[in-house]
CSV table of C-alpha atoms in Angstrom, one decimal:
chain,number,residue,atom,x,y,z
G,1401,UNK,CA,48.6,-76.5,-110.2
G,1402,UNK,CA,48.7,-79.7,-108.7
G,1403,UNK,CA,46.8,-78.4,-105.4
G,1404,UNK,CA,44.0,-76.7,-107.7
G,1405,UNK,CA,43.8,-80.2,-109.6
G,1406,UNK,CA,43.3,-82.1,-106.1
G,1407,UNK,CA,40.4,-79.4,-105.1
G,1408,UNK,CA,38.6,-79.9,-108.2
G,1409,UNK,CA,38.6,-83.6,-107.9
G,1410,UNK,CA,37.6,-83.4,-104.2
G,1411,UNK,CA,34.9,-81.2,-105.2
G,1412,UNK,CA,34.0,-83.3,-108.5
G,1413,UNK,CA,33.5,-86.6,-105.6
G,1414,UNK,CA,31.4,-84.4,-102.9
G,1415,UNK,CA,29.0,-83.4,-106.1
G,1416,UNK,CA,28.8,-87.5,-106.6
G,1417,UNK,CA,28.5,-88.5,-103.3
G,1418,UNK,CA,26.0,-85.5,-102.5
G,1419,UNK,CA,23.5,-86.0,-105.7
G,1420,UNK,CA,24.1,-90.3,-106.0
G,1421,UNK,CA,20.5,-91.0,-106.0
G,1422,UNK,CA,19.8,-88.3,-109.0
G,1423,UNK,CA,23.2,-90.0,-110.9
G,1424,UNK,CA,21.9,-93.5,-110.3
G,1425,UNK,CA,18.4,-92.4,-111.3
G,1426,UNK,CA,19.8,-91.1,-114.3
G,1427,UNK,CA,22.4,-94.3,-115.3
G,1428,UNK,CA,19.3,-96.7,-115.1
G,1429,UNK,CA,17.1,-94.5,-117.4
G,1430,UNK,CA,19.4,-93.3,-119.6
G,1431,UNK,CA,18.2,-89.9,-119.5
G,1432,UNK,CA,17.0,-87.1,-116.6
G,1433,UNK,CA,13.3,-86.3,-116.2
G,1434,UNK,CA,13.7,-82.4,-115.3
G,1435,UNK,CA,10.1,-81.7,-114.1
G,1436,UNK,CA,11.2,-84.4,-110.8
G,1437,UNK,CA,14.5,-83.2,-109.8
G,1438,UNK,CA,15.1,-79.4,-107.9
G,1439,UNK,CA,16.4,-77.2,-110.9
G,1440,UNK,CA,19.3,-76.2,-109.0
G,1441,UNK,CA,20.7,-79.6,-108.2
G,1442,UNK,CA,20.9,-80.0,-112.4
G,1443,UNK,CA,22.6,-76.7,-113.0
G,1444,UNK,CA,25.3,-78.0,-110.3
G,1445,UNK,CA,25.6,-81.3,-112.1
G,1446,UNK,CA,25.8,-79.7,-115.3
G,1447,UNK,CA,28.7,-77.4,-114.2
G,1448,UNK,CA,30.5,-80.1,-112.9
G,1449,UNK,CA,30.8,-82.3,-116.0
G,1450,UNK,CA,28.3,-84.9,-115.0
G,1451,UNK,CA,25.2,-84.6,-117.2
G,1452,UNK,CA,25.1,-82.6,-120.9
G,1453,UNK,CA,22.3,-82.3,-123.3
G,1454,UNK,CA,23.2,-83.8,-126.6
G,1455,UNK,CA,21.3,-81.2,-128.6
G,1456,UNK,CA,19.5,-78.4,-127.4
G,1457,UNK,CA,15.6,-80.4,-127.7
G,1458,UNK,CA,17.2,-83.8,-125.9
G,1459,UNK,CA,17.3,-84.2,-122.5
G,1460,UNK,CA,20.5,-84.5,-120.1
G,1461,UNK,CA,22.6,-87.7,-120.1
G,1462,UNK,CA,25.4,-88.3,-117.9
G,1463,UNK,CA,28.9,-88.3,-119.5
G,1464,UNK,CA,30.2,-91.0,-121.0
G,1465,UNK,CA,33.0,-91.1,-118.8
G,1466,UNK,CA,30.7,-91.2,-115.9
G,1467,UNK,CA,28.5,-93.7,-117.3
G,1468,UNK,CA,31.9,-96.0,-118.2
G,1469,UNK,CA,32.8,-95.7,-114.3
G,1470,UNK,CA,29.4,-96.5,-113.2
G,1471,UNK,CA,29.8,-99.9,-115.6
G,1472,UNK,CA,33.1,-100.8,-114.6
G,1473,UNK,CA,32.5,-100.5,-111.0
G,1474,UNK,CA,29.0,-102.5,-111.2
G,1475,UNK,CA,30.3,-105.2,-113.3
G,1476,UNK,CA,27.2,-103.7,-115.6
G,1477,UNK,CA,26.7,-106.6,-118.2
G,1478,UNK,CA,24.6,-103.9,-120.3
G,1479,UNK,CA,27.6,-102.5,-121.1
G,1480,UNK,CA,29.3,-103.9,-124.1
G,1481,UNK,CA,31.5,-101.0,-125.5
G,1482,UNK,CA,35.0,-102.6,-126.4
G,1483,UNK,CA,38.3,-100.6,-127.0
G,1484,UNK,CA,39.7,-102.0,-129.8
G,1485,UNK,CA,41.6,-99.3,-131.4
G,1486,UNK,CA,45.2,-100.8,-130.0
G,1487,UNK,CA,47.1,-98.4,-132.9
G,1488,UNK,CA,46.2,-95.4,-131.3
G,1489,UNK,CA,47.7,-96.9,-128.1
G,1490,UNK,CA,50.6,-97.9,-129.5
G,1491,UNK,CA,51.4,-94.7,-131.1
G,1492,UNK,CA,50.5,-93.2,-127.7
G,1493,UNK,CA,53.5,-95.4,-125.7
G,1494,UNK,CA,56.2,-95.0,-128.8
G,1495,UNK,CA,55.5,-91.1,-128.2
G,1496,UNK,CA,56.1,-91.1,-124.8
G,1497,UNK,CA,58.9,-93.2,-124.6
G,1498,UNK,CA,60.7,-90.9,-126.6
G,1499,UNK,CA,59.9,-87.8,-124.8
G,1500,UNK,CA,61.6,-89.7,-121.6
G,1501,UNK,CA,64.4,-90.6,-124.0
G,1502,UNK,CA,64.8,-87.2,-124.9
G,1503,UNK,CA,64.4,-85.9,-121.4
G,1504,UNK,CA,67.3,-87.9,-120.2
G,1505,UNK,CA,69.3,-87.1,-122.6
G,1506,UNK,CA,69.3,-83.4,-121.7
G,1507,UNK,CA,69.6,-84.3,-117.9
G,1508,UNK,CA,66.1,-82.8,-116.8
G,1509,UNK,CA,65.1,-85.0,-114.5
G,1510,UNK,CA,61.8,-83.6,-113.5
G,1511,UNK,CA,60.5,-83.6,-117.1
G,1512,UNK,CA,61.5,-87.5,-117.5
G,1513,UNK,CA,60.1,-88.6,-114.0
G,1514,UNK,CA,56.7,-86.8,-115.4
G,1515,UNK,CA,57.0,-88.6,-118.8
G,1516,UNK,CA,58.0,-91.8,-117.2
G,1517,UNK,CA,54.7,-91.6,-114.8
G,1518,UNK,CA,52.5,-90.5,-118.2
G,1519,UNK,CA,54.0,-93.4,-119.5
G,1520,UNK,CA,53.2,-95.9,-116.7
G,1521,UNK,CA,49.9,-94.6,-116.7
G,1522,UNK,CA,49.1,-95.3,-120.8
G,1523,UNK,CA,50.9,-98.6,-120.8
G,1524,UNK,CA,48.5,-99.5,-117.4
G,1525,UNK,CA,45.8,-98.4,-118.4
G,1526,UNK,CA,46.2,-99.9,-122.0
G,1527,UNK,CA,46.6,-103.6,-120.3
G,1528,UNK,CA,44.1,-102.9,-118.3
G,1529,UNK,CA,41.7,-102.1,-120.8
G,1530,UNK,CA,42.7,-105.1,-122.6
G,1531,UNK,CA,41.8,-107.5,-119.9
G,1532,UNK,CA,38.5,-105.6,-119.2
G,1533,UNK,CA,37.3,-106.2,-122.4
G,1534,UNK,CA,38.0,-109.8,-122.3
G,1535,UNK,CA,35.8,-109.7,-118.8
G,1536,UNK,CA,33.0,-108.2,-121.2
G,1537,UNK,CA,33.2,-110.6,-123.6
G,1538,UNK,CA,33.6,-113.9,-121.2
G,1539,UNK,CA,30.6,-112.4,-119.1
G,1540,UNK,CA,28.4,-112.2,-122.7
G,1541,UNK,CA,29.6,-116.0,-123.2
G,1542,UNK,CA,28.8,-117.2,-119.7
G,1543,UNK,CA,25.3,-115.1,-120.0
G,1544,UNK,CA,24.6,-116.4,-123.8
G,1545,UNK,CA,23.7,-112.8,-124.5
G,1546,UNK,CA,21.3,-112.6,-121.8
G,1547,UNK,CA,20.6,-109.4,-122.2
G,1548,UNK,CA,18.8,-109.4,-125.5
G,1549,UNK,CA,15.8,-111.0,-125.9
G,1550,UNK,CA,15.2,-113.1,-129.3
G,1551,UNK,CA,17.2,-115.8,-130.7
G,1552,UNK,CA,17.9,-113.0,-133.9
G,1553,UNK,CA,19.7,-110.5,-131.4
G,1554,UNK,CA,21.8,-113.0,-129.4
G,1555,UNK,CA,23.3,-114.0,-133.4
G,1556,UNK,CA,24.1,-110.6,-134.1
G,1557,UNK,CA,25.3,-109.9,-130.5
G,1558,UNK,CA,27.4,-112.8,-131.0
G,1559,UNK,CA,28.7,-111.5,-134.3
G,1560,UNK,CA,29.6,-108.3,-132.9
G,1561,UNK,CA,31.6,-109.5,-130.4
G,1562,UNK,CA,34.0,-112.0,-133.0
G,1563,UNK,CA,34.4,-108.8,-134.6
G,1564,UNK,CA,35.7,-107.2,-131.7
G,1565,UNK,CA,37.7,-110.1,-131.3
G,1566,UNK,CA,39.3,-110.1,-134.8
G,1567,UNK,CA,40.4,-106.5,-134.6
G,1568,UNK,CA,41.6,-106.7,-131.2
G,1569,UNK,CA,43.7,-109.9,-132.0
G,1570,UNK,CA,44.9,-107.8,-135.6
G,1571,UNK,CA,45.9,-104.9,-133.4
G,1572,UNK,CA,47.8,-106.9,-131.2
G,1573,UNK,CA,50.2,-108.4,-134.4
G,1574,UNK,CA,50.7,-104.3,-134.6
G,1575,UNK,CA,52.8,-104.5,-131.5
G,1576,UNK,CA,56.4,-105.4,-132.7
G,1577,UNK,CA,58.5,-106.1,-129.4
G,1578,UNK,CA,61.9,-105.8,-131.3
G,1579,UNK,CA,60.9,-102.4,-132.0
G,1580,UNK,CA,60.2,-101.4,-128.6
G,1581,UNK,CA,63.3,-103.2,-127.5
G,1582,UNK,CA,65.1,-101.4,-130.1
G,1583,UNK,CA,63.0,-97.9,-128.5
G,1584,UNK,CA,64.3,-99.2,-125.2
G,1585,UNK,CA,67.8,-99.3,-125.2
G,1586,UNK,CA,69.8,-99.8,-122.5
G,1587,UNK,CA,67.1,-98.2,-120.0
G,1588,UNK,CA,66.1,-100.6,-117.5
G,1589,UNK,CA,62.7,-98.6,-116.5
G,1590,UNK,CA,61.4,-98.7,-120.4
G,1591,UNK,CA,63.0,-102.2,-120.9
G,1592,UNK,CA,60.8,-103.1,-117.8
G,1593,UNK,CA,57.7,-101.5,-118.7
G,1594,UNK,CA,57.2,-102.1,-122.7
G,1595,UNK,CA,58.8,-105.3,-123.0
G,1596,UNK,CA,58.7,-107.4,-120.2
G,1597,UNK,CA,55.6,-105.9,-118.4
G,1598,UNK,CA,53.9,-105.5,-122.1
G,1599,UNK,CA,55.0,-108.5,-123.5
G,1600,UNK,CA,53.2,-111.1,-120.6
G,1601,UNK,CA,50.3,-109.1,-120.6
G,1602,UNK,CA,49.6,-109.1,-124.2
G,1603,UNK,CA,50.9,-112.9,-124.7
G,1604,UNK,CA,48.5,-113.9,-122.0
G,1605,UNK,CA,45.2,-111.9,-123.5
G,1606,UNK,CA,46.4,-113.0,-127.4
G,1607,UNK,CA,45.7,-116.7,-125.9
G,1608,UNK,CA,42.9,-115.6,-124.0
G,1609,UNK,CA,41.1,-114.4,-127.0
G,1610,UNK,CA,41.8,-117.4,-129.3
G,1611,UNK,CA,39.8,-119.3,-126.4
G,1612,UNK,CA,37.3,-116.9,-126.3
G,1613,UNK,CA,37.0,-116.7,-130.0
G,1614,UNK,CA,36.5,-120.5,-130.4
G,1615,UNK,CA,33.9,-120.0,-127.9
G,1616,UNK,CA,31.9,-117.7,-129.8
G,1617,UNK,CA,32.2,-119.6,-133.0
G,1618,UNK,CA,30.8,-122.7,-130.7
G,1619,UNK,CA,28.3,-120.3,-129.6
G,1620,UNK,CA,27.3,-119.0,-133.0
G,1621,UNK,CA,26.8,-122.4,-134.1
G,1622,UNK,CA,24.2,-123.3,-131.1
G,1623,UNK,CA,22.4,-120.4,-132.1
G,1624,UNK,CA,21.8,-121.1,-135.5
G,1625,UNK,CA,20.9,-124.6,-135.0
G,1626,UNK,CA,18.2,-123.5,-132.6
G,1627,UNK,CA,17.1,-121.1,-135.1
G,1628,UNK,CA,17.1,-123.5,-138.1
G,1629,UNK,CA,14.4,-125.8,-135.7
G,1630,UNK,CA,12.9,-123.1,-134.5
G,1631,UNK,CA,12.2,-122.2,-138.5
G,1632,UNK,CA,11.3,-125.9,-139.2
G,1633,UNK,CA,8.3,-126.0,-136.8
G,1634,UNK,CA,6.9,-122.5,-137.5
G,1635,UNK,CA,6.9,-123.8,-141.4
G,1636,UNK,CA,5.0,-126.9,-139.4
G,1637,UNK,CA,2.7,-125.0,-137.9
G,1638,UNK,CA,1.7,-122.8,-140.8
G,1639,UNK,CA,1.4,-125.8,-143.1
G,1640,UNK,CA,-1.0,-127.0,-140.6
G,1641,UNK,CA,-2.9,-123.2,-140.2
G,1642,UNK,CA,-3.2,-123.8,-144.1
G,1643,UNK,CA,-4.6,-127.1,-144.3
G,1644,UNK,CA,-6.3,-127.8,-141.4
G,1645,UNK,CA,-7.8,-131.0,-142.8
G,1646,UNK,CA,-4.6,-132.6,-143.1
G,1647,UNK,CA,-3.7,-135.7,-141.2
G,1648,UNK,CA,-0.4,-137.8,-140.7
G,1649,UNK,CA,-0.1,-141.1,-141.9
G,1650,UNK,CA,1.1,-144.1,-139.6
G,1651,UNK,CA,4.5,-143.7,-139.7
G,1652,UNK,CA,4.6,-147.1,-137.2
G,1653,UNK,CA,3.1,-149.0,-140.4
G,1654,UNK,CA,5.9,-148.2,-142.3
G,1655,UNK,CA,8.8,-150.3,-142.9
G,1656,UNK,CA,11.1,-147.6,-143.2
G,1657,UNK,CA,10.5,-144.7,-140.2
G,1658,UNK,CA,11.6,-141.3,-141.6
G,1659,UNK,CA,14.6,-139.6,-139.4
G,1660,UNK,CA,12.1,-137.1,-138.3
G,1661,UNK,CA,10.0,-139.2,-136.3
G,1662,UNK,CA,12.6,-142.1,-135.4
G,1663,UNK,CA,14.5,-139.5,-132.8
G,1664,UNK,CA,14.3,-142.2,-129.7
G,1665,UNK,CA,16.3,-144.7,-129.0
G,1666,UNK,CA,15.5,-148.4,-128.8
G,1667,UNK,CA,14.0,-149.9,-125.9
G,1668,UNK,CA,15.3,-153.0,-125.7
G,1669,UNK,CA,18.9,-153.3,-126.8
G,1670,UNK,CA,19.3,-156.6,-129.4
G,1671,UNK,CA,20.3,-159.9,-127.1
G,1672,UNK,CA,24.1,-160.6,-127.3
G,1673,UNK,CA,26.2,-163.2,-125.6
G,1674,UNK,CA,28.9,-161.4,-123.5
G,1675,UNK,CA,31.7,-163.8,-124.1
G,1676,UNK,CA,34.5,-161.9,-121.7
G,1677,UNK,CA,32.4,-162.4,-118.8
G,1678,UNK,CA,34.0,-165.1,-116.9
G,1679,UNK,CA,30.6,-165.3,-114.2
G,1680,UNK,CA,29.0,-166.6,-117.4
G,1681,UNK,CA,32.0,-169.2,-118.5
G,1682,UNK,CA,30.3,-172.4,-117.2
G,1683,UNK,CA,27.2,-171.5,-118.3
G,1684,UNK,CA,28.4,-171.1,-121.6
G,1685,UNK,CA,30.7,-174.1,-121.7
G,1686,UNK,CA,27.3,-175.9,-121.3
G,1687,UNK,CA,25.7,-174.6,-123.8
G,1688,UNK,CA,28.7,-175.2,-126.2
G,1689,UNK,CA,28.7,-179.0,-124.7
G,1690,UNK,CA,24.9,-179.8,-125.4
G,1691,UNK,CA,25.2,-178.3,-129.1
G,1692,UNK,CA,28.2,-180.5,-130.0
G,1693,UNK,CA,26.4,-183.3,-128.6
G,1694,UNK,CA,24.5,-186.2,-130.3
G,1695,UNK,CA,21.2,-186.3,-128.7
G,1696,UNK,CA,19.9,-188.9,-131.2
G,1697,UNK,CA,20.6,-192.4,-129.1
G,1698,UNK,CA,19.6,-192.3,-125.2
G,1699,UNK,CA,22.4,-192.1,-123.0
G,1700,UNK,CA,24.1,-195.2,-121.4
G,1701,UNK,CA,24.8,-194.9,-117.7
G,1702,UNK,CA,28.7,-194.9,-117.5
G,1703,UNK,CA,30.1,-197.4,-115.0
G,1704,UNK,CA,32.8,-195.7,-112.8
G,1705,UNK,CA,35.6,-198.3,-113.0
G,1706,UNK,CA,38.1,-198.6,-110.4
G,1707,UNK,CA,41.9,-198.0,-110.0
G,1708,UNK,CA,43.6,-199.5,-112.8
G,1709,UNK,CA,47.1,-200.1,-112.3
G,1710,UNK,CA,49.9,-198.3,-115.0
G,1711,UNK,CA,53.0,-199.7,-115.7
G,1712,UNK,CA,55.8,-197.4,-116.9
G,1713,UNK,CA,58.2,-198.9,-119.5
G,1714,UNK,CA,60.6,-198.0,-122.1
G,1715,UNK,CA,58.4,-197.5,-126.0
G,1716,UNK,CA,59.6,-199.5,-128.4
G,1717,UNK,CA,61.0,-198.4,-132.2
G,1718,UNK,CA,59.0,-197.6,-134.4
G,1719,UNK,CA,59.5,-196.1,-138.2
G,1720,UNK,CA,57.6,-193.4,-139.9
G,1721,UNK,CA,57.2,-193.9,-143.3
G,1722,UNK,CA,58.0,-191.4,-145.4
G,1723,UNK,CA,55.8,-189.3,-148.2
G,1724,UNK,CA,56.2,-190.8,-151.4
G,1725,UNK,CA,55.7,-188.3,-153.7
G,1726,UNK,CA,58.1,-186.6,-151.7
G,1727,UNK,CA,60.6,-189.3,-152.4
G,1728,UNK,CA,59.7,-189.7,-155.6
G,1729,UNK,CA,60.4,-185.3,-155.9
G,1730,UNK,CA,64.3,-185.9,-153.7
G,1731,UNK,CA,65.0,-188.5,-156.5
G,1732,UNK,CA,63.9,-185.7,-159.3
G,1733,UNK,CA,66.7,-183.6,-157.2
G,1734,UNK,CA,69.2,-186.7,-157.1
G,1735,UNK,CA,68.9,-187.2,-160.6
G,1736,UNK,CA,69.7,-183.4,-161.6
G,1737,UNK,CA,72.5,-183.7,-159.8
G,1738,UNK,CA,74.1,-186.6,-160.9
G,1739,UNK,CA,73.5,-185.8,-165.2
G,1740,UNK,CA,74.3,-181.9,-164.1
G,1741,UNK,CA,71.6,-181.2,-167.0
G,1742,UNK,CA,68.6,-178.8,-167.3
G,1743,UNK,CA,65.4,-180.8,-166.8
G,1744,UNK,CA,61.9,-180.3,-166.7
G,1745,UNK,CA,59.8,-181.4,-163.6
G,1746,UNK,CA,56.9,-183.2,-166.2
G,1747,UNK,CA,59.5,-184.7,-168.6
G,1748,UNK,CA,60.7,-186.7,-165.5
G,1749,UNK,CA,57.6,-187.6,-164.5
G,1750,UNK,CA,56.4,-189.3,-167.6
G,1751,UNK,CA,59.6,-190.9,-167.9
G,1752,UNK,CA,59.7,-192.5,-165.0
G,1753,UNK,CA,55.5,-192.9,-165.3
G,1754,UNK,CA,55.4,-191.5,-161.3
G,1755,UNK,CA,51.7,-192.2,-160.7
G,1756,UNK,CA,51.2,-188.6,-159.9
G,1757,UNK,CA,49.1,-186.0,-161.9
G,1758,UNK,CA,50.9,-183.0,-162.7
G,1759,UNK,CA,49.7,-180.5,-160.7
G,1760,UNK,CA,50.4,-182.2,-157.4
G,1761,UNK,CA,54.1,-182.9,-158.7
G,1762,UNK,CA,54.9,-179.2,-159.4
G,1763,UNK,CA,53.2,-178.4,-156.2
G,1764,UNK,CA,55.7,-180.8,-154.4
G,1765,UNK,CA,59.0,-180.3,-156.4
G,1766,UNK,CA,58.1,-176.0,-156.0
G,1767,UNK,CA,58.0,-177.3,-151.8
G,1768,UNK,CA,60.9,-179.3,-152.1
G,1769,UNK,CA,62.7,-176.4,-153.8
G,1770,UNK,CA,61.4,-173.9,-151.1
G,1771,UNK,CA,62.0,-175.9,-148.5
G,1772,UNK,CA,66.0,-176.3,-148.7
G,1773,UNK,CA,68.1,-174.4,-146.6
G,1774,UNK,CA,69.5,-171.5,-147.6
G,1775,UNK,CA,72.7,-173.1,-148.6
G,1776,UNK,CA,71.5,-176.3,-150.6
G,1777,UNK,CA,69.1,-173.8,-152.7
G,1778,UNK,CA,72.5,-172.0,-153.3
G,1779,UNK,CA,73.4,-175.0,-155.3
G,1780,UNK,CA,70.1,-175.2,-157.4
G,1781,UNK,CA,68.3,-172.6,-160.1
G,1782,UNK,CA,64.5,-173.4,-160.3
G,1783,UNK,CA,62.5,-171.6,-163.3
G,1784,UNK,CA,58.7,-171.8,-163.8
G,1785,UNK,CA,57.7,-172.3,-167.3
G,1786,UNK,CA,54.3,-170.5,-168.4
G,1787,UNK,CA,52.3,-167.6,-169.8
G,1788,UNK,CA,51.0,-164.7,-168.1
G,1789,UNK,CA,46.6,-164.8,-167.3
G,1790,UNK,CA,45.1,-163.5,-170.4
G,1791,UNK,CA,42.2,-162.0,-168.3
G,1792,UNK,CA,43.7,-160.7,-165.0
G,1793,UNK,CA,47.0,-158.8,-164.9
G,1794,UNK,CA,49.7,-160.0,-162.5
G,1795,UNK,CA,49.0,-163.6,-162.6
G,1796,UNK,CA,51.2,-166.1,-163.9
G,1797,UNK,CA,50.0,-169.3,-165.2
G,1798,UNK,CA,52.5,-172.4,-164.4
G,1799,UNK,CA,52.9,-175.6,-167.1
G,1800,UNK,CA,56.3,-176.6,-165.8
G,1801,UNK,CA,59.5,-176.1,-164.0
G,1802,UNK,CA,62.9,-176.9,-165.2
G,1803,UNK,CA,65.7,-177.3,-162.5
G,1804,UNK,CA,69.3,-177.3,-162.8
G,1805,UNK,CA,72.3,-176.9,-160.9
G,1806,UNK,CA,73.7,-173.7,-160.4
């Protein structure tokens, strides 16, 4: 069988090689012209599974196996069939897998090393076709749908392909690798080849396809602005076929310049100083001098003087006075102390008749109070005295303070 098999593919690549020119002529057109090629030739290539007629009033096409090899071989950016039914596929693997199971299991060797090399072949090929479609779809990216020819097409081009994106990302969720571990066993040839083999290829295209989805998105949204400007100046340039007399106004005369028309960028940028250039900082200091200068008297000529001799010597004492009111608020403090009464801040200060108006003396005796240490404030309790704002809420209104020792 297997010697029968390799004569008919021998013979199946002579036919190929012998009639390339009729095959290429054919891929190119898409169909054959009969009346140019020697009727024989065509009966050969018929009875070899390279061309068929589609109905019996069509013309021959070549397979689509044939054409698919023809694509994939040329890099053929025409081509933009994607395999994205991943289920079948799947089904396909789990099928065989258990055929080698079972084949093991009943020690016939030569049935599992068949099913094994089936299965290698499906579980290739599958990967494979995976990472060819991604080529298809990065060479439609890098091409910006080339191959079509108005802006419509290259949208629904582009839509086609995030669909083929979407269903080849959903059936790659369908592959559950505890499942085939589970199918696996202990076999290392099928722990090899559907979860370690499987599982890097299809984690490597599932990020692959995320970048080429955001791409087409990014794409799509290119697209469609060109289209929406593209709309914008045909509506122009019919309003203009309709009303030919119609003329713009000076949009320069305006104060405000609509966005439309205001699409450049100014010419001269507004003057600034550029204060963190030090090459500038003299120039600047200048400046800075001449403006805080009084230019209203003439300027004196300043007299250089000579060395003038300094003695060092010992400063003498001297006292600084100190704040009154603040003396006047540590006697307030003195006095609480030594009665050991509750007292208010303005009843003291009309008592005494401090020459102070009240608002500065609450001001000082809340500063003295705040400005104790923390363990002489220990030893007081200060209260303000008041009403809250009858207009705005969280403001409180001071009249007085009353201090006392805690």
């Amino acid at each position: 069988m297997s010697t029968n098999l390799h004569q008919a593919g021998v013979k199946l690549l002579k036919q190929l090689a012998r009639h390339a020119d009729v095959v290429m002529d054919v891929y190119q057109a898409g169909e054959l012209n009969e009346t140019d090629q020697d009727r024989a030739v065509i009966d050969k290539l018929q009875n070899a599974g390279i061309l068929w007629r589609p109905e019996p009033e069509q013309p021959l096409r070549l397979k689509r196996t044939v054409r698919a090899f023809l694509e994939e071989a040329l890099s053929d950016e025409r081509n933009r069939q994607i395999d994205a039914n991943v289920g079948s596929a799947m089904a396909t693997i789990k099928t065989l897998a258990e055929h080698y199971k079972e084949a093991r299991h009943r020690v016939d060797f030569s049935a599992a090393e068949a099913y094994l090399a089936d299965l290698n072949e499906h579980v290739y090929a599958f990967t494979e076709s995976l990472r060819y479609a991604i080529r298809v779809l990065w060479g439609r990216i890098n091409n910006e749908f080339g191959y079509v020819g108005t802006l419509n097409a290259k949208i629904r081009e582009n839509e086609l392909a995030q669909s083929q994106v979407t269903e080849l990302l959903n059936g790659l969720e369908m592959f559950q690798f505890n499942e085939l571990t589970e199918l696996s066993g202990d076999t290392r040839e099928l722990r090899k080849l559907l979860v370690t083999t499987l599982q890097d290829t299809l984690s490597n295209c599932a990020q692959e396809l995320s970048v080429v989805q955001a791409r087409l998105l990014e794409l799509l949204g290119r697209f469609r602005q060109i289209r929406g400007r593209t709309r914008l100046l045909k509506g122009w340039l019919l309003h203009t076929d309709l009303h030919p007399d119609y003329r713009p106004q000076d949009h320069v005369a305006h104060k405000q310049v609509p966005v439309l028309f205001n699409r450049a960028e100014g010419i001269l940028a507004p003057a600034a100083v550029d204060v963190h250039n030090s090459v500038h900082e003299l120039e600047l200091l200048d400046l800075v001098a001449r403006i805080k200068s009084i230019t209203r008297l003439p300027d004196t000529p300043k007299v250089a003087q000579g060395d003038v001799a300094v003695a060092l010597a010992d400063a003498g004492e001297f006292d600084v006075p100190d704040n009154p009111l603040k003396q006047a608020v540590d006697d307030y403090f003195c006095a609480v102390i030594d009665s050991g009464m509750r007292q208010s801040a303005l009843e003291y200060l009309e008592c005494r008749a401090l020459p102070w108006d009240a608002e500065s003396w609450l001001y000082q005796v809340i500063c003295g109070y705040d400005g104790l240490t923390e363990e002489y404030r220990s030893f007081f309790e200060l209260e303000p005295i008041g009403e809250p704002h009858p207009v705005y809420t969280g403001n409180f209104i001071i009249r007085d303070v009353e201090l006392w020792m805690a």
